[in-house]
C-alpha cells in the first residue's frame, strides 16, 4: 500500500452543515452484539472504517452471515451467544484496540481456540489490562513477550464471574470483563475509578440483557440471552471534534455538525472547549436507540489557555490531539495532567503531538501524565503521524491557524475511523489535499 500523505495550505475558515461518519465505538459493539443475538439486527449509520470492518470480518469468519455494509446499512443474522464457529485462521484486528480488547472477553467464552493479531501499532499496545481479569475468570491467554498481541486464547475454559476494580479508567477493559461475564457462571461486576463511555452497557440493555449500574459499579449475570434489536448509529463526536476545534480557531467560521452522539460519557471535548471560551450551541436534542444525539453549531471565538480539569480527561480521552491544536492557537498556557493513558493509544499521543507542535514552532512540553502548551505562533512543517489517525487529522485542522504549509506523513490510518475525512474537510473550507490522489474506482 502506498504511503498516503496530506498537504495542508495555511488559512481558511469553516462554513456549512455536514454530517460526520458513524460512531466507531457504537459501530463495533453493534456487530458484536448483533452477531451474538437471537434474530436479525439492522444497523444504519454504521462506520465503514477499517477498524469496524476488522470486527465485522472477524464475526463473518466465525460463521455469522452479515449483509453489507452498504451506505452504512448492515444486516446481521445473529447466531446466539453459543452459535459462533471456529475461524479457519487467525483473526486480524488491524489497528483496532477496541476490536482486540472487547473480543478477547467474548473469545474467552468460546469452545474453540482463537489467535488475534494486529498491525504494527496494535502489536505494541498493552493487553495485560484485559488478560489479567480474564485469567482471574478462568481464561487461559498467551500474549507476546511484554504482554502485547498476538493473543492466543485457549478453548473451552469454564469462566466464573468476578468482581474487578479497574486499575485504569478504560471502557475497553470494562467492556471486555462484562462481555466475558455473559459466558461466566454467576455475577460479574466492575468498578471504575472514573466514568468511561458506557455504550456497551446501553447496548446490552437495548438487546434485552439486564445490566445494573450503581454508582461506579456495573454488574450482570451470565447465562442470559441477547435479543436482536435495530441500531441507528449517531455521528461520532470524536470525528466531530476535529471540526469543533477547527471552527473555533478559524476566524469567521460558522459550522453545524448534524446528528452527533452526545452521550454524557463522551462530551468532555465540548466542556473543555467551552472552558477555553468556545462558542458551541446544541440543538435538536433527541434520543435514538438509547443514545442521545444533537446538532452542534460552532462559531469561531477567541480561545484562552486553561488548566484542564482531570475529571474531564476520561470523557475526552480521544479528543486530546485535536484539543492540543486548540491550545496551541489559544492565548496563554494550557496544562493537562492525569492523562498518562494517552501514551498507550495508537501512538504515544503526548510525545507525538509535542514533537509535531515543536516542529511547527509551538512551545509544547510533554510531562509524564500530560503536556504544557504555550499558545502562540503556529508556523508549519513536516509531521510524522506514527500510524495514528488522530494525529494526522489534528495536524490537518492545524492548517487553519498555521502561517506555513503542513505536510503530514503516513496518513493511511485515517481510514480506520474517518474514511471521507479529506473530502469532508475540503468541502467546508480546509485547504487539504491527499497524495497520492484518491482514485474513485
Ligand atoms: O480502538 P482503539 O484503537 O483503542 O481507538 C481509540 C481511538 O482513538 O480511536 C483509542 F486509541 O479509542 C478508544 C478509546 O480511547 C475506543 C474505546 C471504546 O470504543 O471502548 C475506548 C477508549 O479506550 P480505553 O482504553 O480508554 O478504554
Short mmCIF file of C-alpha atoms and ligand atoms in Angstrom, two decimals:
data_model
loop_
_atom_site.label_atom_id
_atom_site.label_comp_id
_atom_site.label_asym_id
_atom_site.label_seq_id
_atom_site.Cartn_x
_atom_site.Cartn_y
_atom_site.Cartn_z
CA UNK A 1 0.00 0.00 0.00
CA UNK A 2 1.38 3.41 -0.90
CA UNK A 3 2.21 5.87 1.82
CA UNK A 4 -0.58 8.43 1.79
CA UNK A 5 0.34 11.93 2.90
CA UNK A 6 -1.63 15.14 3.35
CA UNK A 7 -0.58 18.60 2.25
CA UNK A 8 -2.35 21.42 4.11
CA UNK A 9 -2.09 25.02 2.97
CA UNK A 10 -2.43 27.64 5.71
CA UNK A 11 -5.60 29.63 6.43
CA UNK A 12 -9.27 29.17 5.64
CA UNK A 13 -12.48 29.18 7.63
CA UNK A 14 -15.15 26.52 8.16
CA UNK A 15 -18.67 27.06 6.94
CA UNK A 16 -21.69 24.93 6.15
CA UNK A 17 -23.62 21.98 7.54
CA UNK A 18 -22.15 18.48 7.47
CA UNK A 19 -22.67 15.05 8.95
CA UNK A 20 -19.53 13.20 10.04
CA UNK A 21 -19.47 9.37 9.84
CA UNK A 22 -20.95 6.99 12.40
CA UNK A 23 -19.62 6.44 15.89
CA UNK A 24 -16.73 3.96 15.92
CA UNK A 25 -17.36 2.61 19.43
CA UNK A 26 -21.07 2.02 18.78
CA UNK A 27 -20.41 0.51 15.34
CA UNK A 28 -18.03 -2.10 16.79
CA UNK A 29 -20.49 -3.02 19.50
CA UNK A 30 -23.39 -3.28 17.03
CA UNK A 31 -21.54 -6.01 15.12
CA UNK A 32 -20.52 -7.88 18.29
CA UNK A 33 -23.94 -7.88 19.96
CA UNK A 34 -25.85 -8.26 16.69
CA UNK A 35 -23.80 -11.37 15.87
CA UNK A 36 -24.42 -12.92 19.28
CA UNK A 37 -28.12 -12.05 19.44
CA UNK A 38 -31.01 -14.28 18.53
CA UNK A 39 -32.71 -12.84 15.45
CA UNK A 40 -31.82 -10.27 12.80
CA UNK A 41 -30.30 -6.88 13.65
CA UNK A 42 -30.44 -4.00 11.16
CA UNK A 43 -27.77 -1.35 11.67
CA UNK A 44 -27.89 2.06 9.99
CA UNK A 45 -25.22 4.76 10.14
CA UNK A 46 -22.52 2.07 10.57
CA UNK A 47 -18.96 3.43 10.30
CA UNK A 48 -17.38 1.79 7.25
CA UNK A 49 -13.87 2.44 8.55
CA UNK A 50 -11.12 -0.17 8.64
CA UNK A 51 -11.40 -0.71 12.43
CA UNK A 52 -15.09 -1.61 12.40
CA UNK A 53 -14.62 -3.67 9.24
CA UNK A 54 -12.00 -5.70 11.12
CA UNK A 55 -14.64 -6.53 13.74
CA UNK A 56 -17.20 -7.30 11.04
CA UNK A 57 -14.81 -9.60 9.14
CA UNK A 58 -13.87 -11.42 12.34
CA UNK A 59 -17.52 -12.34 13.01
CA UNK A 60 -18.02 -13.31 9.38
CA UNK A 61 -15.07 -15.65 9.64
CA UNK A 62 -16.73 -17.22 12.69
CA UNK A 63 -19.80 -18.13 10.63
CA UNK A 64 -22.08 -15.11 11.11
CA UNK A 65 -23.98 -14.11 7.99
CA UNK A 66 -23.64 -10.34 7.61
CA UNK A 67 -25.06 -8.37 4.66
CA UNK A 68 -23.41 -5.07 3.74
CA UNK A 69 -22.11 -2.66 4.72
CA UNK A 70 -23.72 -0.51 2.06
CA UNK A 71 -24.15 3.21 2.70
CA UNK A 72 -23.90 2.48 6.41
CA UNK A 73 -26.53 -0.26 6.36
CA UNK A 74 -25.67 -3.67 7.75
CA UNK A 75 -27.92 -6.66 8.35
CA UNK A 76 -26.66 -9.18 10.87
CA UNK A 77 -28.21 -12.62 11.15
CA UNK A 78 -27.37 -13.34 14.78
CA UNK A 79 -26.31 -16.85 15.80
CA UNK A 80 -26.93 -16.56 19.54
CA UNK A 81 -24.34 -16.44 22.31
CA UNK A 82 -23.24 -20.04 21.64
CA UNK A 83 -23.54 -20.14 17.84
CA UNK A 84 -20.08 -18.97 16.70
CA UNK A 85 -17.85 -21.41 14.79
CA UNK A 86 -14.07 -21.76 14.90
CA UNK A 87 -12.45 -19.46 12.30
CA UNK A 88 -10.24 -21.04 9.64
CA UNK A 89 -7.27 -18.82 10.57
CA UNK A 90 -6.13 -16.02 12.86
CA UNK A 91 -8.43 -13.04 13.44
CA UNK A 92 -6.69 -9.91 12.12
CA UNK A 93 -7.71 -6.82 14.09
CA UNK A 94 -5.67 -4.30 12.10
CA UNK A 95 -5.15 -1.06 14.03
CA UNK A 96 -8.10 -1.56 16.36
CA UNK A 97 -7.65 -1.70 20.13
CA UNK A 98 -11.42 -1.84 20.62
CA UNK A 99 -11.73 -4.96 18.45
CA UNK A 100 -8.98 -6.94 20.13
CA UNK A 101 -9.79 -5.93 23.73
CA UNK A 102 -13.58 -6.34 23.59
CA UNK A 103 -13.36 -9.52 21.55
CA UNK A 104 -10.84 -11.09 23.92
CA UNK A 105 -13.67 -11.08 26.51
CA UNK A 106 -16.06 -12.74 24.08
CA UNK A 107 -13.49 -15.20 22.73
CA UNK A 108 -12.59 -16.34 26.25
CA UNK A 109 -16.10 -17.80 26.49
CA UNK A 110 -15.98 -19.89 23.27
CA UNK A 111 -15.37 -23.63 22.97
CA UNK A 112 -12.71 -23.12 20.27
CA UNK A 113 -9.25 -21.56 20.37
CA UNK A 114 -8.59 -18.21 18.71
CA UNK A 115 -5.49 -16.18 17.84
CA UNK A 116 -5.90 -12.43 17.40
CA UNK A 117 -3.22 -10.36 15.65
CA UNK A 118 -2.82 -6.71 14.67
CA UNK A 119 -0.78 -4.20 12.69
CA UNK A 120 2.50 -2.55 13.71
CA UNK A 121 0.77 -0.06 16.04
CA UNK A 122 -1.65 -2.52 17.68
CA UNK A 123 1.19 -5.02 18.18
CA UNK A 124 2.80 -2.53 20.60
CA UNK A 125 -0.28 -1.86 22.74
CA UNK A 126 -0.71 -3.28 26.25
CA UNK A 127 -3.04 -6.28 26.58
CA UNK A 128 -2.30 -7.34 30.17
CA UNK A 129 -5.05 -4.96 31.23
CA UNK A 130 -7.50 -7.47 29.70
CA UNK A 131 -5.64 -10.76 30.13
CA UNK A 132 -5.27 -10.23 33.91
CA UNK A 133 -9.00 -10.01 34.72
CA UNK A 134 -9.85 -12.66 32.12
CA UNK A 135 -7.43 -15.15 33.67
CA UNK A 136 -8.98 -14.41 37.08
CA UNK A 137 -12.27 -15.51 35.48
CA UNK A 138 -10.62 -18.75 34.32
CA UNK A 139 -9.49 -17.94 30.78
CA UNK A 140 -6.10 -19.10 29.51
CA UNK A 141 -4.47 -16.49 27.26
CA UNK A 142 -0.93 -16.21 25.96
CA UNK A 143 0.50 -12.91 24.76
CA UNK A 144 3.77 -11.96 23.13
CA UNK A 145 6.59 -11.05 25.49
CA UNK A 146 5.75 -7.75 27.14
CA UNK A 147 2.02 -8.50 27.18
CA UNK A 148 1.33 -7.32 23.63
CA UNK A 149 -0.53 -9.00 20.70
CA UNK A 150 -0.83 -11.58 19.27
CA UNK A 151 -3.27 -13.04 21.81
CA UNK A 152 -3.72 -16.83 21.84
CA UNK A 153 -6.94 -17.67 23.66
CA UNK A 154 -7.31 -21.33 24.60
CA UNK A 155 -10.54 -23.25 24.04
CA UNK A 156 -13.33 -24.08 26.39
CA UNK A 157 -12.16 -22.87 29.78
CA UNK A 158 -15.08 -22.51 32.15
CA UNK A 159 -15.48 -18.87 33.21
CA UNK A 160 -16.62 -17.78 36.65
CA UNK A 161 -17.88 -14.30 37.49
CA UNK A 162 -15.56 -11.97 39.40
CA UNK A 163 -15.61 -8.52 40.89
CA UNK A 164 -12.90 -6.40 39.27
CA UNK A 165 -11.70 -2.97 40.38
CA UNK A 166 -10.40 -1.36 37.20
CA UNK A 167 -6.85 -0.07 37.78
CA UNK A 168 -7.32 2.43 34.90
CA UNK A 169 -10.39 4.26 33.68
CA UNK A 170 -10.89 2.23 30.50
CA UNK A 171 -14.12 1.47 28.66
CA UNK A 172 -12.33 -1.28 26.75
CA UNK A 173 -11.30 -3.15 29.90
CA UNK A 174 -14.73 -2.61 31.49
CA UNK A 175 -16.44 -3.89 28.33
CA UNK A 176 -14.08 -6.85 27.98
CA UNK A 177 -14.85 -8.07 31.51
CA UNK A 178 -18.61 -7.53 31.15
CA UNK A 179 -18.70 -9.33 27.78
CA UNK A 180 -16.79 -12.28 29.27
CA UNK A 181 -19.36 -12.13 32.09
CA UNK A 182 -22.08 -13.10 29.57
CA UNK A 183 -20.38 -16.51 29.45
CA UNK A 184 -19.45 -16.77 33.14
CA UNK A 185 -21.20 -18.58 35.91
CA UNK A 186 -22.72 -16.16 38.40
CA UNK A 187 -22.32 -12.43 38.71
CA UNK A 188 -19.58 -10.33 37.10
CA UNK A 189 -19.07 -6.77 38.29
CA UNK A 190 -16.58 -3.99 37.61
CA UNK A 191 -15.94 -0.78 39.49
CA UNK A 192 -14.37 2.04 37.52
CA UNK A 193 -12.21 4.75 39.07
CA UNK A 194 -13.99 7.36 36.91
CA UNK A 195 -16.89 7.16 34.45
CA UNK A 196 -15.92 5.97 30.95
CA UNK A 197 -18.02 5.57 27.80
CA UNK A 198 -21.00 3.34 28.57
CA UNK A 199 -22.05 2.19 25.09
CA UNK A 200 -21.63 -1.50 25.98
CA UNK A 201 -23.98 -1.24 28.95
CA UNK A 202 -26.55 0.76 26.97
CA UNK A 203 -26.49 -1.61 24.02
CA UNK A 204 -26.66 -4.75 26.17
CA UNK A 205 -29.82 -3.32 27.75
CA UNK A 206 -31.14 -2.50 24.26
CA UNK A 207 -30.67 -6.20 23.41
CA UNK A 208 -32.72 -7.14 26.45
CA UNK A 209 -29.87 -8.09 28.81
CA UNK A 210 -30.11 -6.92 32.42
CA UNK A 211 -27.16 -4.71 33.38
CA UNK A 212 -27.22 -2.93 36.72
CA UNK A 213 -25.28 0.30 37.27
CA UNK A 214 -24.92 1.51 40.87
CA UNK A 215 -22.59 4.48 41.25
CA UNK A 216 -19.33 3.42 39.59
CA UNK A 217 -20.11 -0.31 39.68
CA UNK A 218 -21.67 -2.18 36.77
CA UNK A 219 -22.86 -5.76 37.04
CA UNK A 220 -24.53 -8.52 35.09
CA UNK A 221 -25.17 -12.24 35.50
CA UNK A 222 -24.06 -14.83 32.95
CA UNK A 223 -26.28 -17.34 31.21
CA UNK A 224 -28.85 -14.97 29.68
CA UNK A 225 -29.55 -14.28 26.03
CA UNK A 226 -29.40 -11.33 23.65
CA UNK A 227 -32.44 -10.50 21.55
CA UNK A 228 -31.86 -8.75 18.20
CA UNK A 229 -32.58 -5.03 18.14
CA UNK A 230 -32.16 -2.44 15.38
CA UNK A 231 -29.44 0.19 15.84
CA UNK A 232 -29.20 3.70 14.42
CA UNK A 233 -25.58 4.78 14.92
CA UNK A 234 -25.17 8.53 15.60
CA UNK A 235 -22.25 10.55 14.16
CA UNK A 236 -19.02 10.14 16.08
CA UNK A 237 -18.27 13.01 18.47
CA UNK A 238 -14.59 12.02 18.22
CA UNK A 239 -14.70 12.76 14.48
CA UNK A 240 -16.84 15.86 15.04
CA UNK A 241 -14.16 17.11 17.46
CA UNK A 242 -11.73 17.98 14.64
CA UNK A 243 -14.34 20.29 13.12
CA UNK A 244 -15.35 21.70 16.51
CA UNK A 245 -11.75 22.73 17.12
CA UNK A 246 -11.28 23.87 13.50
CA UNK A 247 -14.35 26.11 13.52
CA UNK A 248 -13.36 27.53 16.91
CA UNK A 249 -9.85 28.54 15.85
CA UNK A 250 -10.53 29.78 12.30
CA UNK A 251 -11.85 33.34 12.31
CA UNK A 252 -15.15 33.84 10.52
CA UNK A 253 -16.24 30.20 10.89
CA UNK A 254 -19.84 29.09 11.38
CA UNK A 255 -20.30 25.35 11.06
CA UNK A 256 -23.09 22.94 12.01
CA UNK A 257 -22.48 19.24 12.62
CA UNK A 258 -25.64 17.16 12.40
CA UNK A 259 -26.86 14.21 14.46
CA UNK A 260 -23.78 13.89 16.67
CA UNK A 261 -23.77 11.44 19.61
CA UNK A 262 -23.71 13.43 22.85
CA UNK A 263 -23.63 10.58 25.35
CA UNK A 264 -22.52 12.32 28.59
CA UNK A 265 -19.56 9.91 28.87
CA UNK A 266 -18.21 11.37 25.60
CA UNK A 267 -18.85 15.12 25.78
CA UNK A 268 -15.69 16.23 27.62
CA UNK A 269 -14.49 17.90 24.41
CA UNK A 270 -17.47 20.29 24.46
CA UNK A 271 -16.90 21.11 28.14
CA UNK A 272 -13.17 21.72 27.64
CA UNK A 273 -13.65 23.89 24.55
CA UNK A 274 -16.32 25.92 26.36
CA UNK A 275 -13.95 26.43 29.31
CA UNK A 276 -11.46 27.77 26.75
CA UNK A 277 -14.09 30.24 25.52
CA UNK A 278 -15.54 28.38 22.52
CA UNK A 279 -18.96 29.30 21.12
CA UNK A 280 -20.82 25.97 20.88
CA UNK A 281 -24.58 25.59 20.67
CA UNK A 282 -26.54 22.32 20.82
CA UNK A 283 -29.97 21.98 19.20
CA UNK A 284 -32.45 19.31 18.04
CA UNK A 285 -31.60 17.17 21.06
CA UNK A 286 -33.21 13.75 20.86
CA UNK A 287 -32.54 10.13 21.82
CA UNK A 288 -32.05 7.36 19.28
CA UNK A 289 -31.75 3.72 20.29
CA UNK A 290 -30.74 4.62 23.84
CA UNK A 291 -28.08 7.16 22.79
CA UNK A 292 -28.59 10.96 22.99
CA UNK A 293 -27.85 12.97 19.81
CA UNK A 294 -27.91 16.65 18.83
CA UNK A 295 -26.85 19.10 16.14
CA UNK A 296 -23.79 21.10 17.16
CA UNK A 297 -23.19 24.65 15.86
CA UNK A 298 -19.72 26.14 16.34
CA UNK A 299 -18.77 29.73 15.65
CA UNK A 300 -15.20 31.00 15.86
CA UNK A 301 -14.16 32.50 19.19
CA UNK A 302 -11.04 33.78 20.91
CA UNK A 303 -9.76 30.80 22.89
CA UNK A 304 -7.74 31.08 26.09
CA UNK A 305 -5.41 28.58 27.72
CA UNK A 306 -6.74 26.67 30.76
CA UNK A 307 -5.82 24.05 33.33
CA UNK A 308 -7.90 21.11 32.10
CA UNK A 309 -9.94 19.57 34.96
CA UNK A 310 -8.78 15.96 35.48
CA UNK A 311 -12.39 14.83 35.88
CA UNK A 312 -12.91 15.60 32.17
CA UNK A 313 -9.95 13.51 30.97
CA UNK A 314 -11.73 10.12 30.50
CA UNK A 315 -14.70 11.94 28.94
CA UNK A 316 -12.49 13.46 26.22
CA UNK A 317 -9.74 10.85 26.00
CA UNK A 318 -9.66 10.53 22.20
CA UNK A 319 -10.08 14.25 21.57
CA UNK A 320 -6.82 15.45 23.14
CA UNK A 321 -4.76 15.52 19.93
CA UNK A 322 -7.37 17.92 18.47
CA UNK A 323 -7.63 19.84 21.75
CA UNK A 324 -3.84 20.34 21.75
CA UNK A 325 -4.27 22.21 18.45
CA UNK A 326 -6.90 24.41 20.13
CA UNK A 327 -4.43 25.01 22.98
CA UNK A 328 -1.64 25.87 20.53
CA UNK A 329 -3.78 28.58 18.94
CA UNK A 330 -5.19 29.90 22.25
CA UNK A 331 -3.92 32.85 24.22
CA UNK A 332 -1.89 31.72 27.24
CA UNK A 333 -0.90 28.38 28.68
CA UNK A 334 -2.89 25.12 28.69
CA UNK A 335 -1.95 22.45 31.21
CA UNK A 336 -3.10 18.84 31.02
CA UNK A 337 -2.47 16.35 33.84
CA UNK A 338 -3.82 12.90 34.72
CA UNK A 339 -3.75 11.74 31.10
CA UNK A 340 -0.99 9.08 31.07
CA UNK A 341 -3.39 6.79 29.15
CA UNK A 342 -2.67 8.95 26.08
CA UNK A 343 0.77 7.34 25.96
CA UNK A 344 -0.67 3.89 25.10
CA UNK A 345 -3.05 4.73 22.26
CA UNK A 346 -2.36 4.12 18.55
CA UNK A 347 0.78 6.17 19.25
CA UNK A 348 2.19 7.89 22.33
CA UNK A 349 -0.15 10.82 21.77
CA UNK A 350 1.60 13.06 24.30
CA UNK A 351 5.07 12.68 22.79
CA UNK A 352 3.99 12.56 19.16
CA UNK A 353 1.80 15.69 19.49
CA UNK A 354 4.54 17.53 21.42
CA UNK A 355 7.07 16.66 18.69
CA UNK A 356 4.72 17.83 15.95
CA UNK A 357 3.83 21.05 17.76
CA UNK A 358 7.51 21.80 18.38
CA UNK A 359 8.17 21.24 14.67
CA UNK A 360 5.54 23.90 13.97
CA UNK A 361 7.24 26.35 16.31
CA UNK A 362 4.85 25.89 19.25
CA UNK A 363 6.26 25.61 22.76
CA UNK A 364 4.85 22.26 23.95
CA UNK A 365 6.45 20.39 26.83
CA UNK A 366 5.46 16.77 27.49
CA UNK A 367 5.15 15.66 31.12
CA UNK A 368 4.78 12.06 32.36
CA UNK A 369 0.98 12.37 32.55
CA UNK A 370 0.17 15.27 30.26
CA UNK A 371 1.50 18.31 28.47
CA UNK A 372 2.02 22.05 28.86
CA UNK A 373 1.28 24.07 25.74
CA UNK A 374 2.04 27.75 25.38
CA UNK A 375 -0.36 29.13 22.81
CA UNK A 376 1.04 31.47 20.20
CA UNK A 377 2.59 31.45 16.77
CA UNK A 378 1.97 28.35 14.70
CA UNK A 379 4.21 28.13 11.65
CA UNK A 380 4.15 24.82 9.76
CA UNK A 381 6.43 21.91 8.85
CA UNK A 382 6.65 18.19 8.24
CA UNK A 383 4.77 15.95 10.68
CA UNK A 384 5.00 12.21 11.36
CA UNK A 385 1.65 10.62 12.24
CA UNK A 386 3.23 7.42 13.65
CA UNK A 387 0.38 5.32 12.19
CA UNK A 388 -2.12 7.30 14.28
CA UNK A 389 -5.28 8.58 12.53
CA UNK A 390 -6.00 11.20 15.19
CA UNK A 391 -2.52 12.75 14.89
CA UNK A 392 -2.91 13.04 11.10
CA UNK A 393 -6.35 14.66 11.37
CA UNK A 394 -5.29 17.02 14.18
CA UNK A 395 -2.42 18.49 12.16
CA UNK A 396 -4.78 18.84 9.19
CA UNK A 397 -7.07 21.19 11.12
CA UNK A 398 -3.97 22.95 12.44
CA UNK A 399 -3.58 24.38 8.93
CA UNK A 400 -6.40 26.78 9.86
CA UNK A 401 -4.15 28.57 12.37
CA UNK A 402 -0.78 27.96 10.65
CA UNK A 403 1.28 30.54 8.78
CA UNK A 404 3.12 27.99 6.59
CA UNK A 405 2.15 24.75 4.88
CA UNK A 406 1.96 21.49 6.84
CA UNK A 407 2.89 18.11 5.33
CA UNK A 408 1.73 15.05 7.24
CA UNK A 409 3.32 11.67 6.54
CA UNK A 410 1.72 8.25 6.74
CA UNK A 411 -1.97 9.13 6.80
CA UNK A 412 -3.21 5.70 5.67
CA UNK A 413 -4.79 5.02 9.05
CA UNK A 414 -7.20 7.96 8.79
CA UNK A 415 -9.38 5.34 7.09
CA UNK A 416 -9.63 3.42 10.35
CA UNK A 417 -12.10 5.93 11.81
CA UNK A 418 -12.91 8.58 9.18
CA UNK A 419 -12.80 7.29 5.58
CA UNK A 420 -14.04 10.51 3.87
CA UNK A 421 -12.11 12.94 6.07
CA UNK A 422 -10.16 14.74 3.35
CA UNK A 423 -13.22 15.25 1.11
CA UNK A 424 -15.39 16.48 4.00
CA UNK A 425 -12.65 18.74 5.39
CA UNK A 426 -12.04 20.28 1.97
CA UNK A 427 -15.79 20.74 1.40
CA UNK A 428 -16.12 23.01 4.46
CA UNK A 429 -13.01 25.09 3.86
CA UNK A 430 -9.80 23.30 4.91
CA UNK A 431 -7.08 23.59 2.24
CA UNK A 432 -6.07 19.92 2.33
CA UNK A 433 -5.01 17.59 -0.47
CA UNK A 434 -4.17 13.92 -0.27
CA UNK A 435 -1.23 12.36 -2.14
CA UNK A 436 -1.25 10.06 -4.00
CA UNK A 437 -4.68 11.30 -5.13
CA UNK A 438 -7.59 9.07 -4.19
CA UNK A 439 -8.91 7.30 -7.29
CA UNK A 440 -12.68 6.98 -7.43
CA UNK A 441 -12.77 3.41 -8.73
O1 LIG B 1 -9.91 1.15 19.22
P1 LIG B 1 -8.74 1.98 19.59
O2 LIG B 1 -7.62 1.78 18.63
O3 LIG B 1 -8.28 1.77 21.01
O4 LIG B 1 -9.23 3.50 19.44
C1 LIG B 1 -9.23 4.67 20.28
C2 LIG B 1 -9.24 5.87 19.26
O5 LIG B 1 -8.60 6.90 19.47
O6 LIG B 1 -9.97 5.74 18.27
C3 LIG B 1 -8.04 4.78 21.23
F1 LIG B 1 -6.92 4.91 20.73
O7 LIG B 1 -10.46 4.80 21.01
C4 LIG B 1 -10.81 4.01 22.16
C5 LIG B 1 -10.85 4.90 23.39
O8 LIG B 1 -9.62 5.55 23.62
C6 LIG B 1 -12.17 3.42 21.92
C7 LIG B 1 -12.83 2.91 23.16
C8 LIG B 1 -14.02 2.04 23.05
O9 LIG B 1 -14.68 2.02 21.99
O10 LIG B 1 -14.34 1.38 24.06
C9 LIG B 1 -12.41 3.28 24.41
C10 LIG B 1 -11.23 4.13 24.66
O11 LIG B 1 -10.13 3.31 25.03
P2 LIG B 1 -9.83 2.96 26.58
O12 LIG B 1 -8.52 2.22 26.54
O13 LIG B 1 -9.73 4.28 27.28
O14 LIG B 1 -10.92 2.15 27.07
#
